[in-house]
Coordinates of C-alpha atoms in Angstrom, one line a residue:
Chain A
X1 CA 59.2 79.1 61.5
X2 CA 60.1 80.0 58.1
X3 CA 59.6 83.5 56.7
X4 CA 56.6 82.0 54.2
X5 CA 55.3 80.3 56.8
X6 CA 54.9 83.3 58.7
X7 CA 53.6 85.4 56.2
X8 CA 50.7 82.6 55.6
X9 CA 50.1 82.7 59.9
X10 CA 50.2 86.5 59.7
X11 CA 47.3 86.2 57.1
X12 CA 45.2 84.2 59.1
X13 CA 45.9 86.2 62.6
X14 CA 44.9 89.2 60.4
X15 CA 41.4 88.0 59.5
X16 CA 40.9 86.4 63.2
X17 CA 41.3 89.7 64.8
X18 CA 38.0 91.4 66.2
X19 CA 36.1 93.6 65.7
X20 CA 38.3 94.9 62.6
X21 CA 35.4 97.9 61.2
X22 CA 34.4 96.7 57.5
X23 CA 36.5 94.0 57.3
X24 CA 35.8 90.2 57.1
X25 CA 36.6 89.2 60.7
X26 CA 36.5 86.6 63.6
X27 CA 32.6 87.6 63.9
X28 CA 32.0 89.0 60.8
X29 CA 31.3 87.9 57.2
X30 CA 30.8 90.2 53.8
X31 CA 28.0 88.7 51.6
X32 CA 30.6 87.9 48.7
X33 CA 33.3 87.4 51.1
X34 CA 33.9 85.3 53.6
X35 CA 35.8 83.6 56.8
X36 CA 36.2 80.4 54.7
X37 CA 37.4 82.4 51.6
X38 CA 40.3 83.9 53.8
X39 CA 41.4 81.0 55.3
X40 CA 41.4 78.9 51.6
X41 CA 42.9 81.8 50.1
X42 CA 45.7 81.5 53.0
X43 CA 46.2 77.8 52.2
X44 CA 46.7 78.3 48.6
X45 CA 49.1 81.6 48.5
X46 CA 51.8 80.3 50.7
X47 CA 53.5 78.1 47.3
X48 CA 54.2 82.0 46.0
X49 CA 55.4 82.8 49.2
X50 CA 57.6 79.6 49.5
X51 CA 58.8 80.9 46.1
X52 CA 59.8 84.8 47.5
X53 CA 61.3 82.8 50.6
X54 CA 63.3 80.7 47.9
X55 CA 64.8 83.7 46.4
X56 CA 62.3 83.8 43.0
X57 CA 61.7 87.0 41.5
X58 CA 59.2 89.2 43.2
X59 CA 57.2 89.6 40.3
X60 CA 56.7 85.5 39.5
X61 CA 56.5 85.0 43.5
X62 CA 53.7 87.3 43.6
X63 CA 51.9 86.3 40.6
X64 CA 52.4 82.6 41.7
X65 CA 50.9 83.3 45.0
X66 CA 47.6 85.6 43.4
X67 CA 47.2 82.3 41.4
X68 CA 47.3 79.9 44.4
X69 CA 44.7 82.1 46.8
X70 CA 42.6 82.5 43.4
X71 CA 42.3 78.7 42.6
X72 CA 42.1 77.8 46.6
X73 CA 38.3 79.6 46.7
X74 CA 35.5 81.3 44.8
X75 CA 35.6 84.2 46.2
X76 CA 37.9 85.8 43.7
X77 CA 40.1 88.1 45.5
X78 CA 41.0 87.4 49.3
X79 CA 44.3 89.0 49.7
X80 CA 45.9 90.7 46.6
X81 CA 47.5 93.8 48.1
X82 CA 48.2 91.6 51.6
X83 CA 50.7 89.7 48.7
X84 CA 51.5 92.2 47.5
X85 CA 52.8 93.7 50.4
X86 CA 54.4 90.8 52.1
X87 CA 56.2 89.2 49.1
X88 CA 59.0 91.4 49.1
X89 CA 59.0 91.4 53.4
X90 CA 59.2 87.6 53.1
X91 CA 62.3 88.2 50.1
X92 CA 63.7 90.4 52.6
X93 CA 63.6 88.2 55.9
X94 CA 65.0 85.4 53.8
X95 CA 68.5 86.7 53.7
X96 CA 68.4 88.4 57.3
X97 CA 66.3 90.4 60.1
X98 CA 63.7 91.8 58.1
X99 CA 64.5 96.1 58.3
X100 CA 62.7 98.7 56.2
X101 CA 66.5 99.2 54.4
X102 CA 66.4 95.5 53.6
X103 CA 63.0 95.7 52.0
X104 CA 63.6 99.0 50.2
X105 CA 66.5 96.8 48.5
X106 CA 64.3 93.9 47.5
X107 CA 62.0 96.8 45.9
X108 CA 65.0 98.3 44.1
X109 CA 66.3 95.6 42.9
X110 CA 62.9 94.8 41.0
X111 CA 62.8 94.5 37.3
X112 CA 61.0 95.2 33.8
X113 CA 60.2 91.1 34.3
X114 CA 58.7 91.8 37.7
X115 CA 56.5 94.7 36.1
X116 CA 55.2 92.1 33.7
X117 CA 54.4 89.6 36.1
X118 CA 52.7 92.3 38.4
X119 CA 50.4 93.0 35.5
X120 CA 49.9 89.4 34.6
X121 CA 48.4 88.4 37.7
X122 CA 45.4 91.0 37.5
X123 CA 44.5 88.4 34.6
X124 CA 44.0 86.0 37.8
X125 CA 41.4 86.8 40.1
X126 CA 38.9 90.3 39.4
X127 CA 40.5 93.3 41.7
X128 CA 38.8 96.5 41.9
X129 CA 40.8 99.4 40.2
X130 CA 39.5 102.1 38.7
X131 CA 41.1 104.4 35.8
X132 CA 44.5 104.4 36.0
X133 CA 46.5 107.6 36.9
X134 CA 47.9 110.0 33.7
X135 CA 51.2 108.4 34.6
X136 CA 50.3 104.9 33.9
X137 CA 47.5 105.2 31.2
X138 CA 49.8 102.7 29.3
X139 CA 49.3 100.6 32.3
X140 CA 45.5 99.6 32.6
X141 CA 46.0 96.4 34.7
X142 CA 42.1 96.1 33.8
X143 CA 43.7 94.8 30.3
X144 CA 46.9 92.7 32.2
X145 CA 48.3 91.4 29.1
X146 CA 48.5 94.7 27.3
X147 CA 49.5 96.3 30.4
X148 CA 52.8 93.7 30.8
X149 CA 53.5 94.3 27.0
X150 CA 53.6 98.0 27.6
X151 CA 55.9 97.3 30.3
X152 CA 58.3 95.6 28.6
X153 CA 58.4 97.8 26.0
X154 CA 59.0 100.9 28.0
X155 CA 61.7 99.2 29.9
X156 CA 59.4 100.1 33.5
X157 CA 60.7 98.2 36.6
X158 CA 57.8 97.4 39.4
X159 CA 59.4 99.8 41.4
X160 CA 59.0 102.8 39.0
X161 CA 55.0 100.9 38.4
X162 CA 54.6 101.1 42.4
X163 CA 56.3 104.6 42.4
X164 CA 53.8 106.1 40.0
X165 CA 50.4 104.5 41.7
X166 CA 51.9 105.7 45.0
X167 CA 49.8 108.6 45.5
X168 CA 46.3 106.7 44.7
X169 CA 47.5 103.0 46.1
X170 CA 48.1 102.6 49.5
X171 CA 50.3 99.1 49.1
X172 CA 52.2 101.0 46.3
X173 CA 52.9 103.8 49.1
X174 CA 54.5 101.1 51.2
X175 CA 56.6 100.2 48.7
X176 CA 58.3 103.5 47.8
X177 CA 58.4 104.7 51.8
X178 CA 60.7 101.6 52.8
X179 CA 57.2 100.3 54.2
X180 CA 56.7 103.0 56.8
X181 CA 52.9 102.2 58.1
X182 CA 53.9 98.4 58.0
X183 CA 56.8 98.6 60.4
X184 CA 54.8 101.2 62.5
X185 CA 51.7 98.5 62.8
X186 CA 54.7 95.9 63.8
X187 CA 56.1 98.3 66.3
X188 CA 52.8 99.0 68.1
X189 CA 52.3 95.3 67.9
X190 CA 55.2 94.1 69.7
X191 CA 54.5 96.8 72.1
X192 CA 51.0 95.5 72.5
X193 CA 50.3 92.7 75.0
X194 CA 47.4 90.3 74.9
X195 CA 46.7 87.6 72.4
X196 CA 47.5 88.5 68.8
X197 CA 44.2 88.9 67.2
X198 CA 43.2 91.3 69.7
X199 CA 46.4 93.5 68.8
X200 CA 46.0 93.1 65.2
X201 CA 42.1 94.3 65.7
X202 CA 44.0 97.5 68.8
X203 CA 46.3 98.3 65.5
X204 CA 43.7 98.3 62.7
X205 CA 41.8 100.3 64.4
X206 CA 44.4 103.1 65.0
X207 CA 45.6 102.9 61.4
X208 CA 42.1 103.4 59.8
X209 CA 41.7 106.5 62.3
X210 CA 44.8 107.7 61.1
X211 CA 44.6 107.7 57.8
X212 CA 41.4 107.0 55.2
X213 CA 41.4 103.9 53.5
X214 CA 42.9 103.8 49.5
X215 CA 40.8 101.5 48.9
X216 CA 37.7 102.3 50.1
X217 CA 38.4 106.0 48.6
X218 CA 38.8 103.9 45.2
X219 CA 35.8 101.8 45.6
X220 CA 33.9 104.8 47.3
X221 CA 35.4 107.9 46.6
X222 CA 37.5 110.6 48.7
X223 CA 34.6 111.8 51.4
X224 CA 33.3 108.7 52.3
X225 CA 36.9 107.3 53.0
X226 CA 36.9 110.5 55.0
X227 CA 34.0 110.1 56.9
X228 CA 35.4 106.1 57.8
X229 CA 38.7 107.7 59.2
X230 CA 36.7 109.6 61.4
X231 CA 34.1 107.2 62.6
X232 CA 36.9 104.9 63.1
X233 CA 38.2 108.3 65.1
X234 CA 35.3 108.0 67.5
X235 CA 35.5 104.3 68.0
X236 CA 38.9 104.9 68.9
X237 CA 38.1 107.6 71.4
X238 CA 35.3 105.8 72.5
X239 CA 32.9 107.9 71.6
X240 CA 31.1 105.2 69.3
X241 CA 31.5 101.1 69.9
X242 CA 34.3 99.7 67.3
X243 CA 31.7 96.3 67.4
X244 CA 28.8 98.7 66.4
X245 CA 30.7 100.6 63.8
X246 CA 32.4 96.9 62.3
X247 CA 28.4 95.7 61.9
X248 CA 27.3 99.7 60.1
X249 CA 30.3 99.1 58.2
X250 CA 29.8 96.0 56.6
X251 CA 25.9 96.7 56.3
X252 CA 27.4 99.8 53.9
X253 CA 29.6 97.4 51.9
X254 CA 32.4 99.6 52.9
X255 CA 35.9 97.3 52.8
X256 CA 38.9 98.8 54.0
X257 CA 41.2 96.7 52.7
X258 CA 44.3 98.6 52.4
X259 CA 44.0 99.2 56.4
X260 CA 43.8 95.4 56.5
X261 CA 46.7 94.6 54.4
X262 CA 48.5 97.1 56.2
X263 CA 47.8 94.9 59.4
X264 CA 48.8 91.7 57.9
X265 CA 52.2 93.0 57.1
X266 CA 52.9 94.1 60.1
X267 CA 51.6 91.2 61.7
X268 CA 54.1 89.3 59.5
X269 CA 57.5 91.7 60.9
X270 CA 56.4 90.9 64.4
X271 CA 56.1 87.1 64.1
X272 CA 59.5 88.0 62.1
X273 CA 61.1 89.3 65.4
X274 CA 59.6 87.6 67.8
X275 CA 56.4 87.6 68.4
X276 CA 54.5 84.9 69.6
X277 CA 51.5 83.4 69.6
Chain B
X1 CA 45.8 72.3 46.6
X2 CA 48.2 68.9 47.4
X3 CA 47.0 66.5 49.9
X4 CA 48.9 68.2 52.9
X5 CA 48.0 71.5 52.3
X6 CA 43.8 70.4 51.9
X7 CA 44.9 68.5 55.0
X8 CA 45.7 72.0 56.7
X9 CA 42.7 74.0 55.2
X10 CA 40.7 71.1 57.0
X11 CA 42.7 72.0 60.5
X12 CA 41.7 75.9 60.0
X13 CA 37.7 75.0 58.4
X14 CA 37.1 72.8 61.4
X15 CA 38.2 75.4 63.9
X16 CA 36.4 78.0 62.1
X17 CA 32.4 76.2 62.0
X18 CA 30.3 77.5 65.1
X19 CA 28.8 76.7 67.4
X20 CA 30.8 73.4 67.7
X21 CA 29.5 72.4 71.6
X22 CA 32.6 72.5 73.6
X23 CA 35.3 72.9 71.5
X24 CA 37.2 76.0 70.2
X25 CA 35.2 77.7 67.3
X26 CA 35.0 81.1 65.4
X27 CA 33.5 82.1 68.5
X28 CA 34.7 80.9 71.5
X29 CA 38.0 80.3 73.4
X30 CA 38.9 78.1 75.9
X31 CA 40.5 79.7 78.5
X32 CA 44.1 77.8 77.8
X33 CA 43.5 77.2 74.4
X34 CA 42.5 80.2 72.2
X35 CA 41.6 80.3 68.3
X36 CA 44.6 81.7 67.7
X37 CA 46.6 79.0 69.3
X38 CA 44.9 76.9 66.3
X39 CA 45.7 78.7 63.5
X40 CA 49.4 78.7 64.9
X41 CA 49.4 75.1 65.2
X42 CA 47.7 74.0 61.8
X43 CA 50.3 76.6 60.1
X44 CA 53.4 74.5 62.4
X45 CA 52.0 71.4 61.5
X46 CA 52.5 71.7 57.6
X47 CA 56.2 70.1 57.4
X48 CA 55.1 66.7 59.1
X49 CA 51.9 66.6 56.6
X50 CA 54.1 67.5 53.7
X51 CA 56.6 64.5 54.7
X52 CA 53.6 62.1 54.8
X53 CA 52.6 63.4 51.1
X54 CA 56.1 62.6 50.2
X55 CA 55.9 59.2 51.3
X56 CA 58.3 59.7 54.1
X57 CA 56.9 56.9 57.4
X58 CA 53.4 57.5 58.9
X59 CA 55.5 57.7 62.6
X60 CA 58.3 59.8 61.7
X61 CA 56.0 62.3 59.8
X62 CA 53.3 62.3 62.6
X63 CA 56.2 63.3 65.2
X64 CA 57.3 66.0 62.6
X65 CA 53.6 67.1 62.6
X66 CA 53.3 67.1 66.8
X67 CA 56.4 69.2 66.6
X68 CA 55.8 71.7 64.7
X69 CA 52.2 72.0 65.4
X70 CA 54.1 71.9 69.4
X71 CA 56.5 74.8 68.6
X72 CA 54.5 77.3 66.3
X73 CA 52.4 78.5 69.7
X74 CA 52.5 78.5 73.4
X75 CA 48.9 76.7 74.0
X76 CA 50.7 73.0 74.1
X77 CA 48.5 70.3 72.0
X78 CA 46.0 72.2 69.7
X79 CA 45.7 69.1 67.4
X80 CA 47.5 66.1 68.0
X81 CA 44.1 63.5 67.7
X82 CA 43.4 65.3 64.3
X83 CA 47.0 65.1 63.2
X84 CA 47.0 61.5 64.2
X85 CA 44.0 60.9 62.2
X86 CA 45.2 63.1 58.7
X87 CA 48.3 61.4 58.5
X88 CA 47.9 58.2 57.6
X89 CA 44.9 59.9 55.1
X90 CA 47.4 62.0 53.3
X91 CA 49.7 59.6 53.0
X92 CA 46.8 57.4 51.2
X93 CA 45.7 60.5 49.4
X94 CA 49.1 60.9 48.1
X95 CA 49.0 57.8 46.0
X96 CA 45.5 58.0 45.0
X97 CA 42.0 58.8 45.6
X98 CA 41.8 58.4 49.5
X99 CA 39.1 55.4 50.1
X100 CA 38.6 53.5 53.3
X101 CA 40.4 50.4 51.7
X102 CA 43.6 52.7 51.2
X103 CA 43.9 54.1 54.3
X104 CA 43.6 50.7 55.6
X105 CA 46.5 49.5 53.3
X106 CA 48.7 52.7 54.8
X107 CA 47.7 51.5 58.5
X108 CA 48.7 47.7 57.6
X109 CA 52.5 48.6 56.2
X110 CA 53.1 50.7 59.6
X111 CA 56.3 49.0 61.3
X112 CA 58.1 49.0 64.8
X113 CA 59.8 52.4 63.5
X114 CA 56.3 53.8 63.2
X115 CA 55.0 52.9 66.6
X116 CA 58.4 54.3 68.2
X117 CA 58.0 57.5 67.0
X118 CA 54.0 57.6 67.7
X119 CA 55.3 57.3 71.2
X120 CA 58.2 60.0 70.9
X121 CA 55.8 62.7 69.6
X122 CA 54.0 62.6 72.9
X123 CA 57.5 64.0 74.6
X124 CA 56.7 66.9 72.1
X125 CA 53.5 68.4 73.5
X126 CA 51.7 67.8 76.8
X127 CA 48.4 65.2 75.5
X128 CA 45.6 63.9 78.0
X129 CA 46.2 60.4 78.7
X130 CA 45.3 58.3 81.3
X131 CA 46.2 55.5 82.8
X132 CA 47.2 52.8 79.6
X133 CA 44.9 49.5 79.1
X134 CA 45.9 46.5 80.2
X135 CA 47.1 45.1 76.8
X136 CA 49.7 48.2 77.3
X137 CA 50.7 48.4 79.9
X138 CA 54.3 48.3 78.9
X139 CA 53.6 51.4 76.8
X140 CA 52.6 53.9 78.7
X141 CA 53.3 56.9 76.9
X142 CA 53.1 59.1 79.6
X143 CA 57.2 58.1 79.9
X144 CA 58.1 58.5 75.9
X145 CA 61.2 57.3 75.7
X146 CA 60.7 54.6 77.6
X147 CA 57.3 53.4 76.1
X148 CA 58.9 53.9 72.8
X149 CA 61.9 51.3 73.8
X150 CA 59.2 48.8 74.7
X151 CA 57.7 48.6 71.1
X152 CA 61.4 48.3 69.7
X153 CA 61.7 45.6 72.2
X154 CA 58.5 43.9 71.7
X155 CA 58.2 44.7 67.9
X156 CA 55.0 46.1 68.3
X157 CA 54.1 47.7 64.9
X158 CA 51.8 51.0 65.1
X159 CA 49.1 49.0 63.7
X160 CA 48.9 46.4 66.4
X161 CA 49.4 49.2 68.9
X162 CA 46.1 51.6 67.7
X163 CA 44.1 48.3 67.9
X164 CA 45.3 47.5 71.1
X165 CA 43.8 51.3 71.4
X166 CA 40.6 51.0 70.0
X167 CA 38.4 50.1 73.0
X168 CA 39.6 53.7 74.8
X169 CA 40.8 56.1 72.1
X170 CA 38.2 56.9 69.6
X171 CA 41.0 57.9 66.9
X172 CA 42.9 54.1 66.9
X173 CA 39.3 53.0 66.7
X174 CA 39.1 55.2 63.0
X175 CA 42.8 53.3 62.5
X176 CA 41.4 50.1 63.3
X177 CA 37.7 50.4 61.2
X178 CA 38.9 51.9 58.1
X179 CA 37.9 54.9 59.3
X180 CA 34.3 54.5 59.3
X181 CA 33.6 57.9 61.2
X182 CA 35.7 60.2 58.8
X183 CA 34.4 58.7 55.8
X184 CA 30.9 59.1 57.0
X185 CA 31.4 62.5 57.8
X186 CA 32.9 63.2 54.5
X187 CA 29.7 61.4 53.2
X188 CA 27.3 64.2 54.7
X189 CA 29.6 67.7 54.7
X190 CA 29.7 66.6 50.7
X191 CA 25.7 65.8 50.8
X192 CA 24.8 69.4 52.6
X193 CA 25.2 72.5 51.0
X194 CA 26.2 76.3 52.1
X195 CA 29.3 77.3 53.7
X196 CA 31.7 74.5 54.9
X197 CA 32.3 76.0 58.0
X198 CA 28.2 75.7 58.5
X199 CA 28.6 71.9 57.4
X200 CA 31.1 71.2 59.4
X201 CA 29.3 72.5 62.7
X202 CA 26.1 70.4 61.8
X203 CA 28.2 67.3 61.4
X204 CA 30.0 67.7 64.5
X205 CA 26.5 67.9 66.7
X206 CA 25.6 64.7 64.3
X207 CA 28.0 62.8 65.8
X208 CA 28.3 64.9 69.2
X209 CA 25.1 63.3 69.4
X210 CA 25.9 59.9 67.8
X211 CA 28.2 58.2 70.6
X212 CA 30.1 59.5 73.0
X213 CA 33.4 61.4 72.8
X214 CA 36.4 59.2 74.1
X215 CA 38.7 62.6 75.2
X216 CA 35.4 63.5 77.4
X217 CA 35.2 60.4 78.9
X218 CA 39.3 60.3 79.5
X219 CA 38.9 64.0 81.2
X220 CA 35.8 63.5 82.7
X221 CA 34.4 60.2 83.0
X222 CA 31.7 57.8 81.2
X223 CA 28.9 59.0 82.5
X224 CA 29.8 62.8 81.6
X225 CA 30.5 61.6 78.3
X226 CA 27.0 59.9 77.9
X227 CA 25.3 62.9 79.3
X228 CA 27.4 65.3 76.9
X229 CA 26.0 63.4 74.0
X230 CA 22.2 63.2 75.4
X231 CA 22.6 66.7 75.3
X232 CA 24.0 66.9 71.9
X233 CA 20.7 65.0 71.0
X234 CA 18.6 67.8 72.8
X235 CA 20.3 69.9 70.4
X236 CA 20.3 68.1 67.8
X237 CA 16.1 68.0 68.0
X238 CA 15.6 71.3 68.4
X239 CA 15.2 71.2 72.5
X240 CA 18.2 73.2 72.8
X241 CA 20.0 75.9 72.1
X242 CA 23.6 74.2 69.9
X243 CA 24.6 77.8 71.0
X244 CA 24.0 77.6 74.7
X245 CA 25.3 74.0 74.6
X246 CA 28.0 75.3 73.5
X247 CA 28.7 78.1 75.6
X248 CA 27.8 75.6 78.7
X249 CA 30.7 73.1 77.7
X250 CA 33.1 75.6 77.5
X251 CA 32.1 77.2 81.2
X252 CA 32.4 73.1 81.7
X253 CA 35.9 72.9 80.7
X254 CA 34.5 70.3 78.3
X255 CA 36.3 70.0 75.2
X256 CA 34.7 67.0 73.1
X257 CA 38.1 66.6 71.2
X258 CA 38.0 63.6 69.3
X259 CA 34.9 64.4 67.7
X260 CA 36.4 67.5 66.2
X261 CA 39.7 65.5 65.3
X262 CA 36.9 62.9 63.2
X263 CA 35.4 66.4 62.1
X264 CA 38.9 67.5 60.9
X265 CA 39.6 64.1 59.2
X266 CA 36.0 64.3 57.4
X267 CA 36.9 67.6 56.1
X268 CA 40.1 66.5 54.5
X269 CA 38.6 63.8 52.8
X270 CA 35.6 65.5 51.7
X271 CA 38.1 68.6 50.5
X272 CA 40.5 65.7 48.6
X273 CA 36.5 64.6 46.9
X274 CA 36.1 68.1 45.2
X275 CA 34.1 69.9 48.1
X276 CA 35.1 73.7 47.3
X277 CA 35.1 76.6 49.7

């Protein structure tokens, strides 16, 4: 199959896996969130996608794809930084073998236009962010068309946007680390055997013991993020049930998304090389 | 969302509504044919579905479906009644508003062409068939190629074929009654309310316990069949458990296909109707 194609598959594996602790999974819905959400927000991103495959700018591909998953569903935002993280992986595997090199490149190569777009498509769909960091307090996506007019007028590429939010945004991280977590999550992957899902749930798992969760340290703050990287410690040392700490999880409202998108991504460089389903 | 990609969201709603009594939900597996099997296939089924909105022929876009549905996973035939039943649908849908009348119109202009390449898709993928009626028994698509030659040679059009059908296979009888089913079931998922997945699973035990499913009786016999749906009414009434129903059928090995296919096709048309997610 086709790199956008893939991508769109490596979204739905990615919210099939279980149990995936505070996510929306195969057994598992949020109250605001759902299955039904995902899989409709799947459907309607893949024309951005097609668009990245095609060789369109990152920063159009990607707001054309926030636009698709937003319209697709009512559940406002499905999988903004999973786009956001596999629009330039699916630019990449369009001209050859997807590599951390070949995706640094797409990121590189990104321009002032791709900034603006970036910020354009927070005017599509209601994410969570919180105040920006000093470096991009001319770049409050919560105000997207003043943010993309301050990028064009300070001449910023999205790289140098993703380069200054890397230290509070885990997809930005990714970006400026030739996507280090998304080809390790691809690597354990392929290593994995079993059916898909149940990898992607192994690997999600591991990464949110790793590591605490941007995202739920934005929506949460620093400890509690903390506190999930180590419960999702004992699940993985099975000192506490990962189906027990998905139920708590949700119960708390607590979303690791960045841990999920993370997952898709990596979900997407397998399929890329091979795996199969 | 275009007709063939509303066609695909239904593909990955109907999979996704539990419990659905014998068939692959959001919470059970068969043992050779997983969820994730699904979601591969409704992603590798896309092209043919696309073709069909493009007005390319109902036979050459149904094989393009079986294929790619075919080579996206390793599980064999994860929707080949459903595809068989969305095609001709999207095609209608891609003109106009998809009504029984319509769909009828796209079944009436299928050719000789069309029927050829109905019986080429089944070299594609491994389908249940049994032994053909007597009315065809010079198509017996259990040899492809060869039952695919006999309608070029008798200039059998698909049409005339799915009616020839209708008695065994509960999808040419949808081709052959301006698919009352479907339309039906699009009637009550748009009537009930809640999450579509939900809808979906209620109108599958509606007409689980309606009539019997065809692809039981094929598999298993008439009587099974009967019994399948007496117990479907059990469950429809409250004297049994939909859930242990369904977790029965699957220990069973009995996968009431062609109800979920009509499910599939009721989704799709209720989706193309305005039903959001």
């Amino acid at each position: 199959m086709r790199p956008a194609r893939l991508a769109q598959l490596a979204l739905l594996l990615e919210v099939s896996g279980t149990p995936k602790p505070g996510n929306v999974d195969r057994c598992r819905d949020h109250a605001d969130l759902r299955f039904d959400h995902m899989l409709a927000g799947a459907v309607g991103a893949v024309d951005g996608l097609e668009a990245a495959e095609a060789g369109a700018a990152v920063g159009e591909s990607f707001e054309r794809a926030v636009a698709g998953m937003a319209a697709a569903q009512r559940a406002g935002n499905t999988q903004f930084g999973a786009l956001l993280l596999l629009v330039p992986l699916v630019r990449a595997a369009a001209e050859a073998a997807v590599t951390p090199a070949r995706a640094t490149a797409v990121v590189e190569a990104t321009t002032v236009a791709d900034a603006a777009a970036f910020c354009r498509a927070f005017d599509r769909v209601d994410v969570h962010v919180g105040d920006p960091p000093d470096a991009l307090s001319a770049f409050d996506v919560r105000r997207p068309a003043r943010a993309a007019e301050a990028a064009e007028r300070e001449e910023v590429t999205l790289a140098t946007l993703m380069a200054r939010s890397a230290a509070v945004d885990g997809i930005a991280r990714e970006w400026t680390t030739g996507f280090e977590r998304t080809f390790a999550a691809a690597d354990a992957l392929l290593e994995a055997s079993g059916p898909v899902t149940d990898r992607a749930a192994t690997v999600y798992l591991d990464l949110l013991a790793e590591r605490p969760d941007p995202f739920v340290a934005k929506q949460h703050g620093h400890e509690r993020a903390d506190r999930v990287r180590d419960r999702a410690r004992a699940a993985r040392e099975g000192a506490l049930d990962p189906a027990e700490l998905a139920d708590a999880l949700v119960a708390e409202g607590v979303n690791p998304g960045t841990t999920a998108d993370i997952v898709a991504g990596g979900l997407f460089v397998a399929l890329e090389r091979g795996m199969g389903v």
